[in-house]
Tab-separated table of N, CA and C in Angstrom:
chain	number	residue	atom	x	y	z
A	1	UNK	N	70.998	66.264	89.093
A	1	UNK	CA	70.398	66.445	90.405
A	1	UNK	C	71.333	67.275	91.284
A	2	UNK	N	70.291	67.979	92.099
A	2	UNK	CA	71.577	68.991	92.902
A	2	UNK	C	71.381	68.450	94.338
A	3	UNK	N	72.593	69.058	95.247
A	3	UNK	CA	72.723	69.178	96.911
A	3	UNK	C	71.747	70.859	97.119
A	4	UNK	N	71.060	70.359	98.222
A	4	UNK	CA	70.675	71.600	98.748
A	4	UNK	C	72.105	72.538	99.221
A	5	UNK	N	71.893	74.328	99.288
A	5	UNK	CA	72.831	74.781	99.841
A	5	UNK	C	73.264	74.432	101.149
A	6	UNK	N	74.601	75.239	101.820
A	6	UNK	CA	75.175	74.491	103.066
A	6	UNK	C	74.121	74.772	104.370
A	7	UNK	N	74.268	74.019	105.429
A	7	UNK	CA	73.475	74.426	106.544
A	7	UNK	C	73.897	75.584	107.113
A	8	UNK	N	75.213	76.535	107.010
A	8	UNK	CA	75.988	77.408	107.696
A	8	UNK	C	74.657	78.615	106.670
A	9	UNK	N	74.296	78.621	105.751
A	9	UNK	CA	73.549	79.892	105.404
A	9	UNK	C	72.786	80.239	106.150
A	10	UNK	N	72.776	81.786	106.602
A	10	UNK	CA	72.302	82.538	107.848
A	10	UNK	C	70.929	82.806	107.099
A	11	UNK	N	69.877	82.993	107.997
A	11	UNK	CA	68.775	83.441	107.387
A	11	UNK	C	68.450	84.327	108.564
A	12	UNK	N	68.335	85.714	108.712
A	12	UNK	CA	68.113	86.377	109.874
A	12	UNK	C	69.221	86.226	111.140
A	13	UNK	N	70.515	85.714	110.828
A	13	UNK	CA	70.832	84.832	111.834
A	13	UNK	C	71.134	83.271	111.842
A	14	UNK	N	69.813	83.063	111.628
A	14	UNK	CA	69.596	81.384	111.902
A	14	UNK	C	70.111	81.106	111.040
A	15	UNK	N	71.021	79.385	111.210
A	15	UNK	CA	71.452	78.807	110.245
A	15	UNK	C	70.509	77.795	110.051
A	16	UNK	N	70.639	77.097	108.749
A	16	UNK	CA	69.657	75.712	108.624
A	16	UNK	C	68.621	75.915	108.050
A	17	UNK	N	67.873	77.075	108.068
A	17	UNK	CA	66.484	77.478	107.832
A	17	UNK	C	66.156	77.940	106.320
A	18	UNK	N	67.575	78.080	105.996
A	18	UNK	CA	67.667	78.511	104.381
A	18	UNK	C	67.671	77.096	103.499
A	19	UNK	N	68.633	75.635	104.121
A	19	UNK	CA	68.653	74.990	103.384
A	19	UNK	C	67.774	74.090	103.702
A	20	UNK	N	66.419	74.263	104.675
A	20	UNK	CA	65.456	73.445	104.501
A	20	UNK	C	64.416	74.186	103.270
A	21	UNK	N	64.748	75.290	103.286
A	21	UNK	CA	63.746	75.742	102.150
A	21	UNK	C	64.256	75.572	100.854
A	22	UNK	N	65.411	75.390	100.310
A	22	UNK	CA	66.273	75.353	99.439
A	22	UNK	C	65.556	73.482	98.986
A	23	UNK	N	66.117	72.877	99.658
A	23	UNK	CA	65.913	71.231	100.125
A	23	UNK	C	64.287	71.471	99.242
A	24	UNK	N	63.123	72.037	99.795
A	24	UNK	CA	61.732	71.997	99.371
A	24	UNK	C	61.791	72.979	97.925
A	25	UNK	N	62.309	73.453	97.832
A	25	UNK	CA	61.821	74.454	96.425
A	25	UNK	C	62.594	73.015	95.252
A	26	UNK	N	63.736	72.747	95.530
A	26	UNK	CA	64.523	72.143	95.048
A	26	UNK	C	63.572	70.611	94.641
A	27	UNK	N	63.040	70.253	95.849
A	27	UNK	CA	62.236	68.592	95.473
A	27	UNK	C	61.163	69.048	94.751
A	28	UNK	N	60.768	70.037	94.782
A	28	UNK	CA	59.480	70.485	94.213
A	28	UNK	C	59.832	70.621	92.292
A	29	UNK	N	61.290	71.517	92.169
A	29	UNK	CA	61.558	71.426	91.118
A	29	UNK	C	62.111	69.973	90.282
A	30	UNK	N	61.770	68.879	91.099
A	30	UNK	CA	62.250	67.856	90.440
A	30	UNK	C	64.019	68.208	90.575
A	31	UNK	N	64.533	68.850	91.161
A	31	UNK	CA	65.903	68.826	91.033
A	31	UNK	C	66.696	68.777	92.395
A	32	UNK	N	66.040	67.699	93.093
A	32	UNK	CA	66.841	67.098	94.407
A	32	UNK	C	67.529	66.338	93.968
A	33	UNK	N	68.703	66.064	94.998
A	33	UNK	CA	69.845	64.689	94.622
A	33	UNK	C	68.564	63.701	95.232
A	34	UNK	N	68.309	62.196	94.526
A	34	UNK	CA	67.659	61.734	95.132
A	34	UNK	C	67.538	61.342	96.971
A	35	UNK	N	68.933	61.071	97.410
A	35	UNK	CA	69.256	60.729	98.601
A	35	UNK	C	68.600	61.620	99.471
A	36	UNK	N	68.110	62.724	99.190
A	36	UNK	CA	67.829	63.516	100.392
A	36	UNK	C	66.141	63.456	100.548
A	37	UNK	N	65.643	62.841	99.525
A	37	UNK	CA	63.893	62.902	99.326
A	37	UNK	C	63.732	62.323	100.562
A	38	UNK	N	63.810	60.957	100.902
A	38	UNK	CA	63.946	60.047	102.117
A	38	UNK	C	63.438	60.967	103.731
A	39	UNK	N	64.174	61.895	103.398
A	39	UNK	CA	64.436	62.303	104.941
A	39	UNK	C	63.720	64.107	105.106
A	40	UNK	N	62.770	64.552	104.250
A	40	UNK	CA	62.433	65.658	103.506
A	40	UNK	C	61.359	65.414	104.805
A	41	UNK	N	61.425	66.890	105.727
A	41	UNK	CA	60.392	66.708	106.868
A	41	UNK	C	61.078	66.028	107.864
A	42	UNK	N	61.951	65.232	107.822
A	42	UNK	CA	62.882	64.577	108.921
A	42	UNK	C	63.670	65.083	109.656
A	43	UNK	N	64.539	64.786	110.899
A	43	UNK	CA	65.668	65.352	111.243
A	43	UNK	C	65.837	66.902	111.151
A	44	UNK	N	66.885	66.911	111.148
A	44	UNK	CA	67.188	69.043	110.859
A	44	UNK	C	65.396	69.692	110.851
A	45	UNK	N	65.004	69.087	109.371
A	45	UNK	CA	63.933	69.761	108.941
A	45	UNK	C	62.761	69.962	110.584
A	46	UNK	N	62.217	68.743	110.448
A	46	UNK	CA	61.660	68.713	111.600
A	46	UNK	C	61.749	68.836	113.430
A	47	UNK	N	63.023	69.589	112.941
A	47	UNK	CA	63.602	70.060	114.839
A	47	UNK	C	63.574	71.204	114.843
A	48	UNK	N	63.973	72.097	113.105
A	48	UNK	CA	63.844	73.596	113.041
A	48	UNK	C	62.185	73.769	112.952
A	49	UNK	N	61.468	73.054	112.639
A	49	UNK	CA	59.945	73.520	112.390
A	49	UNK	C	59.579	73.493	113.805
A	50	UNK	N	59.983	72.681	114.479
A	50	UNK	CA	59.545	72.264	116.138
A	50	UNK	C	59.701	73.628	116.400
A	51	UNK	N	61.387	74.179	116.413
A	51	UNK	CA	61.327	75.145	117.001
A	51	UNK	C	60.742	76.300	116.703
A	52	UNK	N	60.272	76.661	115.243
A	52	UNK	CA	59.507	77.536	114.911
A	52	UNK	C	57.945	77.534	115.162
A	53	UNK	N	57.249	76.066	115.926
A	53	UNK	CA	56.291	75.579	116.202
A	53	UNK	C	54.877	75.766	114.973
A	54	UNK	N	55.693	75.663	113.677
A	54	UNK	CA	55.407	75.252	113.160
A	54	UNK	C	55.153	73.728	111.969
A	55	UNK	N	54.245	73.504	111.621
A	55	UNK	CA	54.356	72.146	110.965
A	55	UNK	C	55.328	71.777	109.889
A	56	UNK	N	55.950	71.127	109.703
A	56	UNK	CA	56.658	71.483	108.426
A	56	UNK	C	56.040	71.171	107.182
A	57	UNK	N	55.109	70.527	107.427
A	57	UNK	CA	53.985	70.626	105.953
A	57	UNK	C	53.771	72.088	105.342
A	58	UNK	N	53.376	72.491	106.945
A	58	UNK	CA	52.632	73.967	106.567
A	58	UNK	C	53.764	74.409	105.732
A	59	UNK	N	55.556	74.668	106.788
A	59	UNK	CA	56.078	75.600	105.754
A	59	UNK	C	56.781	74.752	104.641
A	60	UNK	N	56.220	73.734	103.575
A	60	UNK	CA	56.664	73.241	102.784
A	60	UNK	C	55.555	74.110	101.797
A	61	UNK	N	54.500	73.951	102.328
A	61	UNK	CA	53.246	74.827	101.654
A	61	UNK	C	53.511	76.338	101.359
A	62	UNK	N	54.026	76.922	102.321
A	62	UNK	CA	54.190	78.441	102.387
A	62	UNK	C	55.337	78.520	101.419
A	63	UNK	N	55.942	78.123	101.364
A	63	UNK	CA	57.043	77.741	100.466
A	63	UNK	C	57.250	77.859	99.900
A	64	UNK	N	56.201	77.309	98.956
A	64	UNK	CA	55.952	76.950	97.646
A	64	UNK	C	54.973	77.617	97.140
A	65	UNK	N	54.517	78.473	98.126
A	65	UNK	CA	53.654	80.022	97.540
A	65	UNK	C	54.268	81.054	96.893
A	66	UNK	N	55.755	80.686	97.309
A	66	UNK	CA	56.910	81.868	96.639
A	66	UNK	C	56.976	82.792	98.161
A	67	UNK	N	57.722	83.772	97.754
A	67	UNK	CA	58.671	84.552	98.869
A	67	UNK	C	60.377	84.348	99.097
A	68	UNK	N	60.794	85.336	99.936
A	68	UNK	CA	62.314	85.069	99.846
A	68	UNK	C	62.562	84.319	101.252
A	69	UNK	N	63.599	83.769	101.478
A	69	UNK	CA	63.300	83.002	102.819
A	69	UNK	C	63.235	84.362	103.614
A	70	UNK	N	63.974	85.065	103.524
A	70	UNK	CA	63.412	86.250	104.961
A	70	UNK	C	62.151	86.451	105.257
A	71	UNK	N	61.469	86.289	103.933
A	71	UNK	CA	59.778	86.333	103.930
A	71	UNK	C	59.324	85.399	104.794
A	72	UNK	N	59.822	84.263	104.096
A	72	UNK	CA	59.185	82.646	105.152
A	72	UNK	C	59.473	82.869	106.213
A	73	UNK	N	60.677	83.078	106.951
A	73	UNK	CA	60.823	83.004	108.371
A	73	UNK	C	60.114	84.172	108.986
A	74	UNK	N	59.796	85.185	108.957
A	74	UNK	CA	59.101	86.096	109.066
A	74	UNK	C	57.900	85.425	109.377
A	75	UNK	N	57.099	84.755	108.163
A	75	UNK	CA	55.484	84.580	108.139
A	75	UNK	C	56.171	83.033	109.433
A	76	UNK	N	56.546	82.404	109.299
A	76	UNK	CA	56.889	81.629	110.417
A	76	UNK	C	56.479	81.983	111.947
A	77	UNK	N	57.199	83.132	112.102
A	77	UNK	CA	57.539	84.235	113.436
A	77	UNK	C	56.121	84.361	113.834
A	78	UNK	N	55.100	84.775	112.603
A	78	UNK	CA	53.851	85.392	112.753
A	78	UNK	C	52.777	84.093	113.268
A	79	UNK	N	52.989	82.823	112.568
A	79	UNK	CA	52.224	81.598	112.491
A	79	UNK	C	52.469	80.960	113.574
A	80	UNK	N	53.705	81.082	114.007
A	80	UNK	CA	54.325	79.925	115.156
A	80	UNK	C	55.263	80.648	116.057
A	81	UNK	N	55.901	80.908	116.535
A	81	UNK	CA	56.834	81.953	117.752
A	81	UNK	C	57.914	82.421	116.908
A	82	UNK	N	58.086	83.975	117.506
A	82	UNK	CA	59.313	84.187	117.038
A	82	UNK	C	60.194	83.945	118.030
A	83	UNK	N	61.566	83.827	117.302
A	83	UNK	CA	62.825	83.470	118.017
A	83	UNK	C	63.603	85.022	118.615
A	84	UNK	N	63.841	84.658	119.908
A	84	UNK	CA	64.659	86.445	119.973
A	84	UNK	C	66.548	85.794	120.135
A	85	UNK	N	66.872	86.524	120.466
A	85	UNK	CA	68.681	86.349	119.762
A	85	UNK	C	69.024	84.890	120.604
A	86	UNK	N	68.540	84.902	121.796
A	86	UNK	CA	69.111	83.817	122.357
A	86	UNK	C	68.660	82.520	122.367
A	87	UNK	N	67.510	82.284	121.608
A	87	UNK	CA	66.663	81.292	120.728
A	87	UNK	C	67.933	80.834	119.783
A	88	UNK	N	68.238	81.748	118.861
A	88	UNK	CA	69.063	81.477	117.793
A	88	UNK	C	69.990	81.179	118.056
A	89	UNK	N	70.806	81.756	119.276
A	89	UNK	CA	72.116	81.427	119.346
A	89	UNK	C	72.269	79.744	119.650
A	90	UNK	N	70.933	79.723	120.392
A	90	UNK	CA	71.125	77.778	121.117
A	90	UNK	C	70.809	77.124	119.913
A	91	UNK	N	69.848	76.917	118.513
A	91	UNK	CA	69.683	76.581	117.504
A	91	UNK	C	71.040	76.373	116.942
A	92	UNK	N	71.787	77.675	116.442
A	92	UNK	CA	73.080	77.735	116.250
A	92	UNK	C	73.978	76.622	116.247
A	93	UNK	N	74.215	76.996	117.822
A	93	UNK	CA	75.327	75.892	118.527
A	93	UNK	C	74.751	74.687	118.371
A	94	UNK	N	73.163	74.182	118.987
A	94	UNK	CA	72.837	72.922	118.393
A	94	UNK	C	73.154	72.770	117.125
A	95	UNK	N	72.778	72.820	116.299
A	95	UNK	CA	72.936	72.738	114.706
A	95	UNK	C	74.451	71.852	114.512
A	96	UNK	N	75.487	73.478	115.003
A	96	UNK	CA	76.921	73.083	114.714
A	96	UNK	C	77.636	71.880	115.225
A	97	UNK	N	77.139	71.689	116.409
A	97	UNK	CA	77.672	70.734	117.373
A	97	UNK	C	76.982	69.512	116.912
A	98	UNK	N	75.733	68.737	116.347
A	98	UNK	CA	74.709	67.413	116.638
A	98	UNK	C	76.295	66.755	115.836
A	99	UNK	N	76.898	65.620	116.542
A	99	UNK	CA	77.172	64.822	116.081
A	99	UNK	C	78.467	64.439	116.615
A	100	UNK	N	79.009	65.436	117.927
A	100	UNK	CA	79.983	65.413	118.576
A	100	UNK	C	79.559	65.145	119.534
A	101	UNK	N	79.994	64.009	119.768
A	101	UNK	CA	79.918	63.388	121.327
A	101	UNK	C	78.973	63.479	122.038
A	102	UNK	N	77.708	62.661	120.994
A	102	UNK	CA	76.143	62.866	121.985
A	102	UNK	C	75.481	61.582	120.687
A	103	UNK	N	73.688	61.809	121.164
A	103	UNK	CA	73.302	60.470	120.443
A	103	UNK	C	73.483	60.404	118.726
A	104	UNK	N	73.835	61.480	118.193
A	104	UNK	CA	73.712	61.331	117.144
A	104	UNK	C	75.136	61.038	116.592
A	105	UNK	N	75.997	60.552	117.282
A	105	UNK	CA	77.757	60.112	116.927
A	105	UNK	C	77.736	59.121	116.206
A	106	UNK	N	76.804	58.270	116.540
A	106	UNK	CA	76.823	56.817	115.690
A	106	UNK	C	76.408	57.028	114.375
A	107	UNK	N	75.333	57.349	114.438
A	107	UNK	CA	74.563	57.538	112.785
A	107	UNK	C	75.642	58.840	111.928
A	108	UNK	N	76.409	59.786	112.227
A	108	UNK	CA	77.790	60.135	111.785
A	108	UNK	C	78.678	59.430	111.358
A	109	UNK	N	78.798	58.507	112.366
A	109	UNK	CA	80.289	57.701	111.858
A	109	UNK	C	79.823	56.648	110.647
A	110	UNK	N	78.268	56.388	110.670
A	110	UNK	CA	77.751	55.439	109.832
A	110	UNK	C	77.785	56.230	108.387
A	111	UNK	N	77.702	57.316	108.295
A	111	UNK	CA	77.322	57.818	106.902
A	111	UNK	C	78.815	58.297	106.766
A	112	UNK	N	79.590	58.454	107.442
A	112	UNK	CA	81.018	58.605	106.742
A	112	UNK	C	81.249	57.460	106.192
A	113	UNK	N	81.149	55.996	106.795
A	113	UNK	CA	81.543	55.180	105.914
A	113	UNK	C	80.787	55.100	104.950
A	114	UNK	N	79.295	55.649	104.946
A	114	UNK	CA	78.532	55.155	103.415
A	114	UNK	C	79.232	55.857	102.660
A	115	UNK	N	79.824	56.689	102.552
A	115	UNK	CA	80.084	58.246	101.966
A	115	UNK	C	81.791	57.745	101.305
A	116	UNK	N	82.615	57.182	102.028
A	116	UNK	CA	83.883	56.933	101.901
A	116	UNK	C	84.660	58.322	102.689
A	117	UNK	N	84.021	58.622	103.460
A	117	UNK	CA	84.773	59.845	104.196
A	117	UNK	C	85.242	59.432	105.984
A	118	UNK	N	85.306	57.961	106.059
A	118	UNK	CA	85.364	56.831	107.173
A	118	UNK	C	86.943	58.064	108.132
A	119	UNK	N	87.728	58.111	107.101
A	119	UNK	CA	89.295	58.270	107.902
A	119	UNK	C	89.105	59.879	107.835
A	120	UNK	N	88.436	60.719	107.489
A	120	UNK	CA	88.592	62.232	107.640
A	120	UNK	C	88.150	63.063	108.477
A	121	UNK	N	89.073	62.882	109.641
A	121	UNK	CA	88.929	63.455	110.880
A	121	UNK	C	88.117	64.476	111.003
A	122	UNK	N	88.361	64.960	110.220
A	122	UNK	CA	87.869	66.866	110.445
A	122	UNK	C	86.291	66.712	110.465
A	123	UNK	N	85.548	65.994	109.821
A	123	UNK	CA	84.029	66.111	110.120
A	123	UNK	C	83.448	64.757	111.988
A	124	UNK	N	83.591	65.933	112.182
A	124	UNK	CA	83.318	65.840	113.546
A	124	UNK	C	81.615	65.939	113.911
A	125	UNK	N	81.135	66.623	113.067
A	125	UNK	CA	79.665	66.900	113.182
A	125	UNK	C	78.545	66.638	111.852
A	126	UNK	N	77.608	66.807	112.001
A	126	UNK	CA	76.387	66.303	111.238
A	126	UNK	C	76.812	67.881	109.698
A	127	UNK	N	77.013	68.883	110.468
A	127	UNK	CA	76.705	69.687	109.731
A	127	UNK	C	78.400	69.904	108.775
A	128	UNK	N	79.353	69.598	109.231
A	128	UNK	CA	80.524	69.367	108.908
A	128	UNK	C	80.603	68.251	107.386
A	129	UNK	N	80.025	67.023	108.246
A	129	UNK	CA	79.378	66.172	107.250
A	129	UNK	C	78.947	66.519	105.631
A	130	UNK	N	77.797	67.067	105.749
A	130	UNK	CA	77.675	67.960	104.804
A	130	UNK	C	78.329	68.624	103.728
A	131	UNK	N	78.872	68.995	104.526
A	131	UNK	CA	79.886	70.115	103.225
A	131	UNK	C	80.660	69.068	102.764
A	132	UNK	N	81.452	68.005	103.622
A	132	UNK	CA	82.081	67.430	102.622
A	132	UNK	C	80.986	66.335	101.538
A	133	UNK	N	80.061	65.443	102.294
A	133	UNK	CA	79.381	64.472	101.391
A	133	UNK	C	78.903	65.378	100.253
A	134	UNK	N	78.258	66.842	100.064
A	134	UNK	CA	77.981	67.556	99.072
A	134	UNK	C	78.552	68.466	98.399
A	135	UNK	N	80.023	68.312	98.612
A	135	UNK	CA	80.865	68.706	97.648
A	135	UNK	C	81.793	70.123	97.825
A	136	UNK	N	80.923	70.541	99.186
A	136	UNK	CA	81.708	72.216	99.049
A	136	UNK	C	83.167	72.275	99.906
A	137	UNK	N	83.350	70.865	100.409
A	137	UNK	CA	85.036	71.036	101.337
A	137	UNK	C	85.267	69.292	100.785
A	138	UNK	N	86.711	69.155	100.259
A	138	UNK	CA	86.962	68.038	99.872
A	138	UNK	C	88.299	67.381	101.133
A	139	UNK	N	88.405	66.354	100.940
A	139	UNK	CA	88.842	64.977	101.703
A	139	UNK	C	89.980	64.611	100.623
A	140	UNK	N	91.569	64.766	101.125
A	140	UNK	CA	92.423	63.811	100.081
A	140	UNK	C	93.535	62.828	100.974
Protein backbone atom coordinates (compact mmCIF):
# COMPACT_ATOMS: atom_id res chain seq x y z
CA UNK A 1 0.00 0.00 0.00
CA UNK A 2 1.26 3.44 -0.81
CA UNK A 3 1.21 7.28 0.82
CA UNK A 4 -0.25 9.69 -1.53
CA UNK A 5 2.51 12.24 -2.89
CA UNK A 6 3.57 15.32 -0.58
CA UNK A 7 1.05 18.23 -0.17
CA UNK A 8 4.04 20.80 -1.19
CA UNK A 9 3.42 19.45 -5.08
CA UNK A 10 2.58 22.59 -7.07
CA UNK A 11 -0.09 22.11 -9.54
CA UNK A 12 -0.32 25.48 -11.50
CA UNK A 13 0.98 26.95 -8.37
CA UNK A 14 -1.39 25.45 -6.01
CA UNK A 15 -0.20 23.13 -3.56
CA UNK A 16 -2.46 20.18 -2.28
CA UNK A 17 -4.41 19.80 -5.42
CA UNK A 18 -2.01 17.24 -6.86
CA UNK A 19 -2.13 15.02 -3.79
CA UNK A 20 -5.84 15.01 -3.56
CA UNK A 21 -5.86 13.61 -6.99
CA UNK A 22 -2.99 11.31 -6.41
CA UNK A 23 -5.00 10.20 -2.90
CA UNK A 24 -8.22 9.32 -5.64
CA UNK A 25 -6.42 7.67 -8.60
CA UNK A 26 -4.47 5.81 -5.90
CA UNK A 27 -7.90 4.47 -3.80
CA UNK A 28 -9.31 3.77 -7.01
CA UNK A 29 -6.24 1.60 -7.87
CA UNK A 30 -6.73 -0.38 -4.79
CA UNK A 31 -3.31 0.99 -3.79
CA UNK A 32 -4.05 3.45 -0.85
CA UNK A 33 -2.32 3.03 2.57
CA UNK A 34 -5.48 2.02 4.24
CA UNK A 35 -5.41 4.94 6.89
CA UNK A 36 -6.17 7.52 4.50
CA UNK A 37 -9.59 5.83 2.93
CA UNK A 38 -11.37 7.19 6.23
CA UNK A 39 -10.91 10.73 5.46
CA UNK A 40 -11.07 10.56 1.30
CA UNK A 41 -13.45 13.78 0.59
CA UNK A 42 -12.60 15.07 4.13
CA UNK A 43 -10.50 17.82 5.46
CA UNK A 44 -7.70 19.17 2.92
CA UNK A 45 -9.79 17.33 0.26
CA UNK A 46 -12.94 19.03 0.98
CA UNK A 47 -11.65 22.75 1.75
CA UNK A 48 -9.64 22.60 -1.68
CA UNK A 49 -12.95 21.50 -3.56
CA UNK A 50 -14.82 24.33 -1.49
CA UNK A 51 -12.44 26.51 -2.83
CA UNK A 52 -12.59 25.37 -6.31
CA UNK A 53 -16.52 25.35 -5.69
CA UNK A 54 -16.56 22.36 -6.77
CA UNK A 55 -18.00 18.97 -5.34
CA UNK A 56 -15.48 16.69 -4.57
CA UNK A 57 -17.46 13.77 -5.83
CA UNK A 58 -17.63 15.53 -9.03
CA UNK A 59 -13.74 15.88 -9.13
CA UNK A 60 -13.24 12.30 -7.84
CA UNK A 61 -15.38 11.51 -11.05
CA UNK A 62 -13.44 13.77 -13.42
CA UNK A 63 -10.61 12.09 -12.18
CA UNK A 64 -11.07 9.09 -12.90
CA UNK A 65 -11.96 9.96 -16.53
CA UNK A 66 -8.15 10.30 -16.91
CA UNK A 67 -6.24 13.63 -17.67
CA UNK A 68 -3.10 15.17 -16.18
CA UNK A 69 -3.82 17.13 -13.06
CA UNK A 70 -3.15 20.41 -15.05
CA UNK A 71 -6.05 19.07 -17.06
CA UNK A 72 -8.26 18.60 -13.84
CA UNK A 73 -7.59 21.85 -12.39
CA UNK A 74 -8.19 23.54 -15.52
CA UNK A 75 -11.69 21.64 -16.15
CA UNK A 76 -12.16 22.66 -12.33
CA UNK A 77 -11.49 26.54 -13.26
CA UNK A 78 -14.15 25.94 -16.09
CA UNK A 79 -16.90 23.96 -13.72
CA UNK A 80 -16.40 25.94 -10.53
CA UNK A 81 -14.17 29.42 -10.29
CA UNK A 82 -10.96 29.99 -11.29
CA UNK A 83 -8.38 31.01 -8.82
CA UNK A 84 -6.22 34.22 -9.87
CA UNK A 85 -2.63 34.48 -8.07
CA UNK A 86 -3.90 35.84 -4.93
CA UNK A 87 -6.53 33.04 -4.42
CA UNK A 88 -3.50 30.75 -4.45
CA UNK A 89 -1.24 32.51 -2.56
CA UNK A 90 -3.95 32.50 0.62
CA UNK A 91 -4.64 28.57 -0.17
CA UNK A 92 -0.85 28.32 -0.03
CA UNK A 93 -0.17 29.90 3.24
CA UNK A 94 -3.42 28.26 4.58
CA UNK A 95 -2.35 24.86 3.60
CA UNK A 96 1.31 25.49 5.09
CA UNK A 97 0.37 27.03 8.23
CA UNK A 98 -3.26 24.65 9.47
CA UNK A 99 -1.85 23.38 12.55
CA UNK A 100 0.15 26.22 14.10
CA UNK A 101 -1.42 27.88 16.64
CA UNK A 102 -5.15 27.80 15.62
CA UNK A 103 -8.10 25.08 15.87
CA UNK A 104 -6.49 22.50 14.28
CA UNK A 105 -3.28 22.30 17.03
CA UNK A 106 -4.95 19.72 18.98
CA UNK A 107 -5.87 17.11 16.44
CA UNK A 108 -1.78 17.66 15.38
CA UNK A 109 -0.47 17.03 18.55
CA UNK A 110 -2.97 13.97 18.67
CA UNK A 111 -1.66 12.24 15.56
CA UNK A 112 1.96 12.86 16.49
CA UNK A 113 1.42 10.78 19.33
CA UNK A 114 -0.56 8.14 17.21
CA UNK A 115 2.35 8.28 14.85
CA UNK A 116 5.27 8.15 17.62
CA UNK A 117 6.46 11.53 16.30
CA UNK A 118 5.05 13.06 20.04
CA UNK A 119 8.85 14.78 20.81
CA UNK A 120 9.74 16.08 17.10
CA UNK A 121 9.57 19.55 17.26
CA UNK A 122 9.98 20.42 13.79
CA UNK A 123 6.39 19.35 12.61
CA UNK A 124 4.69 22.26 13.62
CA UNK A 125 1.94 21.92 10.99
CA UNK A 126 -0.64 19.51 9.42
CA UNK A 127 1.30 19.57 6.25
CA UNK A 128 4.81 19.16 7.95
CA UNK A 129 3.10 16.22 9.58
CA UNK A 130 2.93 14.53 6.55
CA UNK A 131 6.12 14.25 5.22
CA UNK A 132 7.27 12.87 8.25
CA UNK A 133 4.15 10.22 9.14
CA UNK A 134 4.68 9.22 5.20
CA UNK A 135 8.06 8.75 5.06
CA UNK A 136 9.68 11.55 2.94
CA UNK A 137 11.56 13.55 6.14
CA UNK A 138 12.60 11.23 9.04
CA UNK A 139 12.64 11.86 13.02
CA UNK A 140 15.86 10.36 15.07
Amino acid sequence: MKTPISAYEKTQGMIYFARMLDKIRKHAAGELRNDFTENLGRGFDMRCANLLRVPYNTIRERTLEGGSDEEILQWCFENGRELNEGDVHVWNEFLRKTGWQDGTTERLTERKVESGLANCDEIQTMAEYFEYDEGRKSYE
